[in-house]
Short mmCIF file of C-alpha atoms and ligand atoms in Angstrom, two decimals:
data_model
loop_
_atom_site.label_atom_id
_atom_site.label_comp_id
_atom_site.label_asym_id
_atom_site.label_seq_id
_atom_site.Cartn_x
_atom_site.Cartn_y
_atom_site.Cartn_z
CA UNK A 27 -0.62 -1.12 16.67
CA UNK A 28 3.07 -1.43 17.59
CA UNK A 29 2.49 -5.14 18.22
CA UNK A 30 0.76 -5.51 14.85
CA UNK A 31 3.59 -3.69 13.08
CA UNK A 32 6.18 -5.85 14.85
CA UNK A 33 4.33 -8.91 13.54
CA UNK A 34 4.65 -7.84 9.90
CA UNK A 35 7.42 -10.36 9.03
CA UNK A 36 5.44 -13.12 10.75
CA UNK A 37 2.31 -12.02 8.85
CA UNK A 38 4.20 -12.31 5.56
CA UNK A 39 5.22 -15.87 6.48
CA UNK A 40 1.63 -16.80 7.33
CA UNK A 41 0.39 -15.10 4.15
CA UNK A 42 2.85 -17.15 2.06
CA UNK A 43 1.63 -20.42 3.53
CA UNK A 44 -2.03 -19.43 3.01
CA UNK A 45 -1.26 -18.49 -0.59
CA UNK A 46 0.60 -21.72 -1.30
CA UNK A 47 -2.34 -23.78 -0.04
CA UNK A 48 -4.99 -21.78 -1.95
CA UNK A 49 -6.83 -23.34 -4.87
CA UNK A 50 -7.47 -21.03 -7.80
CA UNK A 51 -9.29 -22.74 -10.65
CA UNK A 52 -8.43 -21.88 -14.26
CA UNK A 53 -10.85 -19.67 -16.20
CA UNK A 54 -12.75 -20.91 -19.24
CA UNK A 55 -11.52 -17.96 -21.34
CA UNK A 56 -8.08 -16.43 -21.94
CA UNK A 57 -7.26 -13.62 -19.52
CA UNK A 58 -6.60 -10.27 -21.19
CA UNK A 59 -6.61 -7.91 -18.21
CA UNK A 60 -6.64 -7.72 -14.42
CA UNK A 61 -8.97 -5.61 -12.29
CA UNK A 62 -8.77 -5.30 -8.51
CA UNK A 63 -11.54 -3.67 -6.47
CA UNK A 64 -10.63 -2.62 -2.92
CA UNK A 65 -10.58 0.41 -0.66
CA UNK A 66 -8.21 1.81 1.95
CA UNK A 67 -6.12 -0.81 3.71
CA UNK A 68 -7.59 -3.47 1.40
CA UNK A 69 -6.95 -1.51 -1.79
CA UNK A 70 -3.33 -0.50 -1.22
CA UNK A 71 -2.09 -4.11 -1.68
CA UNK A 72 -3.14 -3.86 -5.34
CA UNK A 73 -1.06 -0.69 -5.79
CA UNK A 74 2.00 -2.65 -4.67
CA UNK A 75 1.22 -5.70 -6.81
CA UNK A 76 0.69 -3.50 -9.86
CA UNK A 77 4.17 -1.99 -9.40
CA UNK A 78 5.85 -5.29 -8.53
CA UNK A 79 4.62 -7.16 -11.63
CA UNK A 80 4.88 -4.27 -14.10
CA UNK A 81 8.01 -5.62 -15.78
CA UNK A 82 6.72 -9.16 -16.02
CA UNK A 83 2.95 -9.34 -16.41
CA UNK A 84 2.02 -8.66 -20.02
CA UNK A 85 -1.65 -7.84 -19.54
CA UNK A 86 -2.98 -4.49 -18.24
CA UNK A 87 -3.61 -4.13 -14.51
CA UNK A 88 -6.15 -1.61 -13.24
CA UNK A 89 -7.41 -0.86 -9.76
CA UNK A 90 -10.86 0.41 -8.77
CA UNK A 91 -11.41 2.32 -5.56
CA UNK A 92 -15.04 3.30 -6.00
CA UNK A 93 -18.57 1.96 -6.56
CA UNK A 94 -18.51 1.35 -10.32
CA UNK A 95 -16.34 -0.83 -12.52
CA UNK A 96 -15.05 0.13 -15.98
CA UNK A 97 -16.25 -1.27 -19.31
CA UNK A 98 -12.93 -3.13 -19.66
CA UNK A 99 -14.11 -5.74 -17.12
CA UNK A 100 -15.51 -8.65 -19.11
CA UNK A 101 -15.23 -12.39 -19.71
CA UNK A 102 -11.47 -12.08 -20.34
CA UNK A 103 -10.79 -10.31 -17.03
CA UNK A 104 -9.31 -11.60 -13.82
CA UNK A 105 -11.40 -9.60 -11.30
CA UNK A 106 -10.27 -9.66 -7.67
CA UNK A 107 -12.44 -8.19 -4.91
CA UNK A 108 -10.37 -7.40 -1.83
CA UNK A 109 -11.96 -6.35 1.46
CA UNK A 110 -10.65 -7.34 4.86
CA UNK A 111 -14.06 -7.08 6.54
CA UNK A 112 -15.87 -8.34 3.45
CA UNK A 113 -18.51 -5.67 4.05
CA UNK A 114 -17.18 -2.49 2.42
CA UNK A 115 -20.04 -1.12 0.37
CA UNK A 116 -18.00 0.18 -2.56
CA UNK A 117 -16.30 -3.23 -2.97
CA UNK A 118 -19.66 -5.02 -2.66
CA UNK A 119 -21.13 -2.71 -5.31
CA UNK A 120 -18.18 -3.47 -7.63
CA UNK A 121 -18.59 -7.18 -6.95
CA UNK A 122 -22.31 -7.05 -7.92
CA UNK A 123 -21.30 -5.52 -11.28
CA UNK A 124 -18.35 -7.89 -11.81
CA UNK A 125 -20.73 -10.84 -11.35
CA UNK A 126 -22.67 -9.85 -14.45
CA UNK A 127 -19.61 -9.69 -16.75
CA UNK A 128 -18.47 -13.34 -16.86
CA UNK A 129 -15.04 -12.49 -15.43
CA UNK A 130 -12.75 -14.88 -13.54
CA UNK A 131 -13.69 -13.78 -10.00
CA UNK A 132 -11.52 -14.24 -6.90
CA UNK A 133 -12.42 -12.89 -3.47
CA UNK A 134 -9.81 -12.04 -0.82
CA UNK A 135 -11.33 -11.37 2.59
CA UNK A 136 -11.44 -12.47 6.20
CA UNK A 137 -15.21 -13.07 6.08
CA UNK A 138 -18.34 -10.91 5.90
CA UNK A 139 -20.72 -10.68 2.95
CA UNK A 140 -18.01 -11.16 0.32
CA UNK A 141 -17.10 -14.64 1.55
CA UNK A 142 -20.82 -15.52 1.83
CA UNK A 143 -21.34 -14.35 -1.76
CA UNK A 144 -18.27 -16.26 -2.99
CA UNK A 145 -19.66 -19.46 -1.47
CA UNK A 146 -23.17 -18.78 -2.78
CA UNK A 147 -21.98 -18.21 -6.36
CA UNK A 148 -19.16 -20.78 -6.36
CA UNK A 149 -16.35 -18.25 -6.86
CA UNK A 150 -12.78 -18.93 -5.78
CA UNK A 151 -11.92 -17.20 -2.53
CA UNK A 152 -8.97 -16.92 -0.18
CA UNK A 153 -9.95 -16.38 3.43
CA UNK A 154 -7.32 -14.60 5.50
CA UNK A 155 -7.22 -14.66 9.33
CA UNK A 156 -9.99 -12.53 10.82
CA UNK A 157 -8.46 -11.81 14.20
CA UNK A 158 -6.44 -8.70 13.27
CA UNK A 159 -8.13 -5.55 14.65
CA UNK A 160 -7.18 -3.33 11.74
CA UNK A 161 -7.38 -3.96 7.96
CA UNK A 162 -4.46 -1.63 7.24
CA UNK A 163 -2.24 -3.78 9.44
CA UNK A 164 -3.06 -6.70 7.10
CA UNK A 165 -1.27 -5.38 4.02
CA UNK A 166 0.88 -8.53 3.93
CA UNK A 167 -2.17 -10.76 3.65
CA UNK A 168 -3.85 -8.91 0.77
CA UNK A 169 -0.64 -8.25 -1.15
CA UNK A 170 0.65 -11.82 -0.98
CA UNK A 171 -2.71 -13.40 -1.82
CA UNK A 172 -3.03 -11.25 -4.94
CA UNK A 173 0.44 -12.35 -6.04
CA UNK A 174 -0.55 -16.00 -5.58
CA UNK A 175 -3.74 -15.52 -7.59
CA UNK A 176 -1.69 -14.12 -10.48
CA UNK A 177 0.91 -16.85 -10.12
CA UNK A 178 -1.63 -19.67 -10.00
CA UNK A 179 -3.31 -18.34 -13.15
CA UNK A 180 0.09 -18.30 -14.92
CA UNK A 181 0.13 -14.51 -15.25
CA UNK A 182 3.47 -14.18 -13.40
CA UNK A 183 6.32 -16.48 -12.41
CA UNK A 184 7.20 -17.24 -8.78
CA UNK A 185 9.95 -14.58 -8.81
CA UNK A 186 8.01 -11.84 -6.99
CA UNK A 187 6.73 -14.27 -4.38
CA UNK A 188 10.32 -15.39 -3.73
CA UNK A 189 11.33 -11.75 -3.29
CA UNK A 190 8.60 -11.31 -0.68
CA UNK A 191 9.99 -14.39 1.06
CA UNK A 192 13.50 -12.92 1.06
CA UNK A 193 12.23 -9.60 2.42
CA UNK A 194 11.16 -11.40 5.62
CA UNK A 195 14.83 -12.04 6.51
CA UNK A 196 15.71 -8.45 5.69
CA UNK A 197 12.94 -7.09 7.94
CA UNK A 198 13.81 -9.41 10.79
CA UNK A 199 17.49 -8.45 10.59
CA UNK A 200 16.83 -4.73 10.27
CA UNK A 201 13.82 -4.32 12.59
CA UNK A 202 15.64 -2.85 15.60
CA UNK A 203 17.71 -0.45 13.47
CA UNK A 204 14.57 0.58 11.55
CA UNK A 205 12.73 1.29 14.81
CA UNK A 206 15.58 3.45 16.15
CA UNK A 207 15.79 5.46 12.91
CA UNK A 208 12.00 5.73 12.57
CA UNK A 209 11.76 7.18 16.09
CA UNK A 210 14.18 9.95 15.15
CA UNK A 211 12.29 10.68 11.93
CA UNK A 212 9.01 10.84 13.89
CA UNK A 213 10.56 13.38 16.30
CA UNK A 214 11.43 15.59 13.31
CA UNK A 215 7.91 15.24 11.87
CA UNK A 216 6.14 15.99 15.14
CA UNK A 217 3.66 18.91 14.79
CA UNK A 218 4.55 19.29 11.09
CA UNK A 219 2.67 18.52 7.88
CA UNK A 220 4.64 15.74 6.16
CA UNK A 221 5.03 15.91 2.40
CA UNK A 222 6.28 12.65 0.94
CA UNK A 223 8.14 12.43 -2.35
CA UNK A 224 9.44 9.35 -4.11
CA UNK A 225 9.93 8.19 -7.68
CA UNK A 226 7.11 6.93 -9.88
CA UNK A 227 7.99 3.22 -9.62
CA UNK A 228 7.40 3.39 -5.83
CA UNK A 229 4.27 5.50 -5.57
CA UNK A 230 2.58 2.70 -3.59
CA UNK A 231 5.13 3.16 -0.78
CA UNK A 232 4.40 6.90 -0.61
CA UNK A 233 0.64 6.29 -0.65
CA UNK A 234 1.02 3.70 2.10
CA UNK A 235 3.00 6.12 4.27
CA UNK A 236 0.47 8.90 3.66
CA UNK A 237 -2.44 6.63 4.60
CA UNK A 238 -0.66 5.34 7.71
CA UNK A 239 0.14 8.91 8.81
CA UNK A 240 -3.56 9.74 8.34
CA UNK A 241 -4.93 6.69 10.13
CA UNK A 242 -2.30 5.76 12.72
CA UNK A 243 -0.98 9.22 13.56
CA UNK A 244 -4.25 11.14 12.92
CA UNK A 245 -2.49 13.77 10.80
CA UNK A 246 -2.91 15.32 7.39
CA UNK A 247 -0.15 14.77 4.89
CA UNK A 248 0.31 14.61 1.13
CA UNK A 249 2.51 12.88 -1.41
CA UNK A 250 3.65 13.25 -5.01
CA UNK A 251 6.05 11.45 -7.32
CA UNK A 252 9.10 12.42 -9.31
CA UNK A 253 9.34 13.14 -12.20
CA UNK A 254 5.65 14.18 -12.49
CA UNK A 255 5.79 16.68 -9.58
CA UNK A 256 8.65 18.47 -11.35
CA UNK A 257 6.12 19.48 -14.01
CA UNK A 258 3.57 21.10 -11.68
CA UNK A 259 3.81 20.87 -7.86
CA UNK A 260 7.38 22.15 -7.77
CA UNK A 261 6.12 25.54 -8.99
CA UNK A 262 3.89 25.73 -5.91
CA UNK A 263 6.96 25.95 -3.67
CA UNK A 264 7.18 29.74 -3.24
CA UNK A 265 6.48 30.48 0.43
CA UNK A 266 8.44 29.56 3.47
CA UNK A 267 6.29 27.54 5.86
CA UNK A 268 7.67 26.43 9.19
CA UNK A 269 5.29 23.55 9.65
CA UNK A 270 6.10 21.69 6.44
CA UNK A 271 8.46 18.72 6.55
CA UNK A 272 9.55 16.99 3.35
CA UNK A 273 10.39 13.28 3.34
CA UNK A 274 12.19 11.81 0.32
CA UNK A 275 11.96 8.02 -0.01
CA UNK A 276 15.01 7.08 -2.06
CA UNK A 277 16.69 4.01 -3.49
CA UNK A 278 20.33 3.56 -4.46
CA UNK A 279 19.13 2.27 -7.85
CA UNK A 280 16.58 4.97 -8.67
CA UNK A 281 16.68 5.99 -12.33
CA UNK A 282 19.79 8.16 -12.50
CA UNK A 283 17.93 11.15 -13.95
CA UNK A 284 15.37 10.88 -11.13
CA UNK A 285 18.20 10.80 -8.56
CA UNK A 286 19.53 14.05 -10.03
CA UNK A 287 16.01 15.48 -10.07
CA UNK A 288 15.64 14.71 -6.33
CA UNK A 289 18.96 16.43 -5.57
CA UNK A 290 17.89 19.56 -7.49
CA UNK A 291 14.42 19.44 -5.90
CA UNK A 292 15.98 19.29 -2.47
CA UNK A 293 18.09 22.33 -3.21
CA UNK A 294 15.01 24.30 -4.36
CA UNK A 295 12.68 23.14 -1.59
CA UNK A 296 15.20 23.68 1.21
CA UNK A 297 14.66 27.43 0.70
CA UNK A 298 11.03 26.99 1.78
CA UNK A 299 10.95 24.03 4.19
CA UNK A 300 13.15 23.81 7.29
CA UNK A 301 12.85 20.05 7.66
CA UNK A 302 14.07 17.82 4.85
CA UNK A 303 14.49 14.12 5.57
CA UNK A 304 15.93 11.47 3.25
CA UNK A 305 15.27 7.80 3.82
CA UNK A 306 17.18 5.29 1.70
CA UNK A 307 15.81 1.77 1.24
CA UNK A 308 17.74 -1.43 1.86
CA UNK A 309 17.26 -4.66 -0.07
CA UNK A 310 18.29 -6.28 -3.32
CA UNK A 311 15.27 -5.68 -5.52
CA UNK A 312 12.15 -3.55 -5.83
CA UNK A 313 10.06 -5.83 -3.60
CA UNK A 314 12.61 -6.00 -0.79
CA UNK A 315 13.21 -2.26 -0.95
CA UNK A 316 9.47 -1.52 -0.91
CA UNK A 317 8.87 -3.87 2.04
CA UNK A 318 11.75 -2.23 3.90
CA UNK A 319 10.32 1.26 3.34
CA UNK A 320 6.78 0.14 4.23
CA UNK A 321 7.96 -1.26 7.53
CA UNK A 322 10.11 1.80 8.23
CA UNK A 323 7.13 4.04 7.45
CA UNK A 324 4.76 2.03 9.63
CA UNK A 325 7.11 2.50 12.58
CA UNK A 326 7.33 6.26 11.90
CA UNK A 327 3.53 6.48 12.12
CA UNK A 328 3.46 4.54 15.37
CA UNK A 329 6.06 6.81 17.00
CA UNK A 330 4.18 9.84 15.70
CA UNK A 331 0.97 8.57 17.31
CA UNK A 332 2.83 8.22 20.60
CA UNK A 333 4.23 11.75 20.35
CA UNK A 334 0.71 13.08 19.66
CA UNK A 335 -0.85 10.98 22.39
CA UNK A 336 -3.44 9.48 20.03
CA UNK A 337 -4.76 5.93 19.81
CA UNK A 338 -3.16 4.54 16.67
CA UNK A 339 -5.78 1.81 16.23
CA UNK A 340 -9.06 3.73 16.37
CA UNK A 341 -10.63 5.00 13.16
CA UNK A 342 -13.91 6.14 14.78
CA UNK A 343 -14.59 8.69 12.08
CA UNK A 344 -14.50 5.98 9.34
CA UNK A 345 -16.84 3.83 11.44
CA UNK A 346 -19.15 6.82 11.97
CA UNK A 347 -19.26 7.52 8.23
CA UNK A 348 -19.93 3.87 7.39
CA UNK A 349 -22.65 3.80 10.09
CA UNK A 350 -24.38 6.93 8.73
CA UNK A 351 -24.34 5.49 5.19
CA UNK A 352 -25.62 2.18 6.58
CA UNK A 353 -28.66 3.95 8.10
CA UNK A 354 -29.66 5.11 4.60
CA UNK A 355 -29.70 1.46 3.44
C1 F6R B 425 -8.97 0.47 8.63
C2 F6R B 425 -8.51 0.80 7.30
C3 F6R B 425 -9.50 1.22 6.28
C4 F6R B 425 -10.24 0.02 5.65
C5 F6R B 425 -11.25 0.51 4.62
C6 F6R B 425 -11.94 -0.63 3.85
O1 F6R B 425 -7.88 -0.09 9.36
O2 F6R B 425 -7.35 0.74 7.03
O3 F6R B 425 -8.79 1.95 5.29
O4 F6R B 425 -9.32 -0.85 5.06
O5 F6R B 425 -12.24 1.29 5.27
O6 F6R B 425 -12.43 -1.60 4.71
P1 F6R B 425 -12.09 -3.13 4.40
O7 F6R B 425 -10.61 -3.24 4.46
O8 F6R B 425 -12.76 -3.90 5.48
O9 F6R B 425 -12.66 -3.41 3.05
#
């Protein structure tokens, strides 16, 4: 996993060249909304894209992480099915429903049934390299391809894609410093339950870190966002618990009221949690900052897996669950 994480900047470069070369045909109808179906490591890319294009894309963007699609998916929808393996049953179930609605369909996958179905039905598809052992390590592929689909259908400008390109330099320059800092953070999180807080415009980064802690480090963890958590979860902080460790993911340009909220939160929570960690992003815009924090977080989860002596790649329990469901047909 450490080798896969180290290849993240290289993956982004490869993803950009795949995206540039992809052909996405125009739809016969005007596009009024976007729907992305995808689970786990193949669904999180959509969370990022949704946040990255929020200030530019003028049509609603929704994400489905289950079996059924909403009534809003119709002939005026851009519907993207994202599954690294191409065989995730919830995504396949969503795809079967999408097919019946006359939407503009695009598949993003490395192969499996989804690519077969795209070919069979003549849908546009982008095939990403299939030789990565772990879908969650392929965030760069799914995220960048979704941006290109939106760009090629004139739903966004090239601005966000250019930011992704710039983030490659940032990650390459900062990688060794990030690794050194991430190792120290991991040492403070060892044997604790991490609780991740960030602001609402960066929830995807917190979700990503939570999922990577779950899958790479084999640990439970939770996340919430400010300001919403100030209206509920904050009240739950009443008991001192030694094994809780709070991680704030911060940005120098967070909304100034949210920055104050975090400072006050910290003051309150420090009465109940012994470990409070603040990580500030680097980068010039939301995309660069998010990519920086993603990479930082990925390294934390790798160091945590080393400290726990667990195999960061294996997700046997997910495979077992998929296998058991597969037996039922
Ligand atoms: C495994 C992982 C999982 C998968 C998920 C969906 O590394 O991250 O969260 O991404 O089980 O499978 P795919 O990505 O093949 O659709």
